[in-house]
Amino acid sequence: MKVKKWITGIVIIAFLLLAGDVTFVGLEHKIHSLTVFTKLFFVLTGFYFLLIALATFYSGRLFKRLKNSGYGINPGNYFYDWIKQQLIANDVHTVSDLNAKASTLPELHLRTNNPEGVASLKGDVTFIASELVTQNKIQFPDMCFLFRTKDNIDSLQPAGFIRASMSIPVFFESYMINDIPCTTDEIKNAWLNMMDEPDPPTTARFVDGGMLSNFPINIFYNPKVVTPRLPSFGIDLDDSKPDDAEKNATAWSLVGYIGRMFNTIRYYYDKDFLLKNKVYEKGIGKIPLSDYNWLNFFLSDQDKIDMFVLGAKAATKFLMEFNWDDYKNNRTMMQMALNKEKAKASD
C-alpha cells in the first residue's frame, strides 16, 4: 500500500507541475506579471523530472549491480570463512571428515529391549538447500554425489553446504557449485536415480533450504523401523503473529499477502509430511518468538538472553508433558498400518 501511495503521489505532483506550466503559459500573454511564476514553474518541473530521471538511472544501476552479484546484497564471504574456520578447528577439512565426525556416537544402550537393537544407529548431519537450476531440495552431504564423482568428492568444501543452506534470497548471494562433471555416466546416473533428472546442470545455484523445507523433520523418519527406539524431537521457532491468523482473505495487507505466499511455499513439504505422519507432531515443541524478527541480523545481547529464556521455558514445558509410551505406541501403529497398505498394494 505504501508503494502504491508513493507512485500515486509522484504521478500527481508531475501532473500538477505540467498543468501549472500550461496554465501560466496561457495566462502570461494577458498578465505579463506572471512571467516570473511561469519561469519558476518551468524550473521546478525540469528539476522534478531530473530527480525522477536520476532516481530511475540510479535504481537501474543498483539493480544491475544486484544482478551481477547474484541478486544478493551480502556476498556471504565473511560467514563462509568463519564457518570454515570453525570446521577446521574441529578437524573437519573435507566431506569425508564431516561424515566421519558426524557418525561418531558415544556407546549406546537401550533401557528396554527392541528388535532393532543399536547396531544400526549411526550419527549424521544434514544441511538443506534449495537448488534453483533444477528446482530441487538438496540434502548435504547425502547428495554430494550429484555434483562430484566419488573419487573426487573431497574437492567439495563442507563450509559451502552450510553457506548454501543459509543463503536467504536477496539478503545473500546465491551459493554456486561450478564445473559439475555432468557428462560422466556416474553423475548422469546419480541425477537420474535421485532426482529423475536426465540432463544434469554444469553449475548448481543454491539458496536457503527454508524456501522449500523450513522444518525438515521428515529426514528423521526411518520406514524400516516399526517400533521406535528413541523419539524424534523437533523445535519449531514460531514467529507467527496473532494477525497472521486472520482468515478474511480480502483484509490482508500487501505485506501479509506476500508473507502468506512465502510461508505456503516454505512450509508445504513439511506440512504435507506431518499430515501423513501425525504422530511426529507429538515430538515437536514450539518456542513463541512473535516479538522477534527472523531477519534481524543485529539482535541485542538482551534480546538473545530473552530468546534463550523463552527456549528454556518452552523446552521444560515440552519435556514435562511428553509421553514416551504414547509416542512409541502411536508410531508403531502408524508404521504397521503403512506396512499393511504397502503389502496390500504389492499383491
Short mmCIF file of C-alpha atoms in Angstrom, two decimals, residues 4 9 21 40 94 106 114 120 127 147 187 267 311 323 344:
data_model
loop_
_atom_site.label_atom_id
_atom_site.label_comp_id
_atom_site.label_asym_id
_atom_site.label_seq_id
_atom_site.Cartn_x
_atom_site.Cartn_y
_atom_site.Cartn_z
CA LYS A 4 1.19 2.43 -4.32
CA GLY A 9 1.93 10.89 -5.23
CA ASP A 21 3.21 25.16 -16.78
CA LEU A 40 9.60 29.32 -11.72
CA THR A 94 36.75 -32.46 3.80
CA PRO A 106 29.13 -42.47 22.30
CA ASN A 114 13.96 -53.54 20.94
CA SER A 120 22.19 -49.61 13.04
CA PHE A 127 22.07 -29.30 5.63
CA PHE A 147 27.96 -32.69 -8.01
CA ILE A 187 26.92 -38.10 -12.46
CA TYR A 267 6.01 -24.98 4.79
CA GLY A 311 13.57 -21.52 24.69
CA ASN A 323 4.74 -39.11 26.93
CA LYS A 344 -1.78 -54.92 0.01
#
